[in-house]
């Protein structure tokens, strides 16, 4: 059961990273107006996905999911405020600073993937602890 659920999520993650890679690569050839449109499109997509995830977490039966949702909302609010500060007044970031910010954002994405792996392994281990040994053997052979 755990493997099937995680497999679906891994496929979604693979697709997301393929699109991310392609979009970043293609964006380097865009003129300013197309880049601006693409940025607005991605911003809307991010907002929609954030709302969907927040809703799913909020209505989850898992108490932990609700706690994670609240933490995630705080992080998003902090990031939003930091962006506003970066984009206004004398504190505006240089293009080099923006590039470093993008680089660190990708580093955080890698870290999130590592964390997802760790939690997945722990979940599979806990499921294995609760299943009878013969059921685990049957799943291994199929």
Short mmCIF file of N, CA and C in Angstrom, two decimals, residues 31-44:
data_model
loop_
_atom_site.label_atom_id
_atom_site.label_comp_id
_atom_site.label_asym_id
_atom_site.label_seq_id
_atom_site.Cartn_x
_atom_site.Cartn_y
_atom_site.Cartn_z
N UNK A 31 12.04 36.90 -24.50
CA UNK A 31 12.22 38.35 -24.40
C UNK A 31 11.49 38.81 -23.14
N UNK A 32 11.63 40.07 -22.80
CA UNK A 32 11.11 40.57 -21.52
C UNK A 32 9.60 40.39 -21.38
N UNK A 33 8.85 40.65 -22.44
CA UNK A 33 7.39 40.56 -22.32
C UNK A 33 6.95 39.10 -22.11
N UNK A 34 7.57 38.17 -22.81
CA UNK A 34 7.22 36.76 -22.64
C UNK A 34 7.65 36.29 -21.25
N UNK A 35 8.80 36.73 -20.80
CA UNK A 35 9.28 36.36 -19.47
C UNK A 35 8.32 36.89 -18.40
N UNK A 36 7.84 38.10 -18.59
CA UNK A 36 6.88 38.67 -17.64
C UNK A 36 5.59 37.86 -17.61
N UNK A 37 5.09 37.47 -18.79
CA UNK A 37 3.88 36.64 -18.86
C UNK A 37 4.10 35.29 -18.19
N UNK A 38 5.24 34.67 -18.47
CA UNK A 38 5.56 33.37 -17.87
C UNK A 38 5.65 33.50 -16.35
N UNK A 39 6.25 34.57 -15.87
CA UNK A 39 6.37 34.80 -14.43
C UNK A 39 4.99 34.92 -13.79
N UNK A 40 4.09 35.68 -14.43
CA UNK A 40 2.74 35.84 -13.90
C UNK A 40 1.99 34.51 -13.90
N UNK A 41 2.17 33.73 -14.97
CA UNK A 41 1.53 32.42 -15.06
C UNK A 41 2.01 31.50 -13.94
N UNK A 42 3.31 31.44 -13.75
CA UNK A 42 3.87 30.58 -12.71
C UNK A 42 3.44 31.07 -11.32
N UNK A 43 3.38 32.38 -11.13
CA UNK A 43 2.92 32.92 -9.84
C UNK A 43 1.49 32.46 -9.55
N UNK A 44 0.62 32.53 -10.57
CA UNK A 44 -0.77 32.06 -10.39
C UNK A 44 -0.80 30.56 -10.09
#
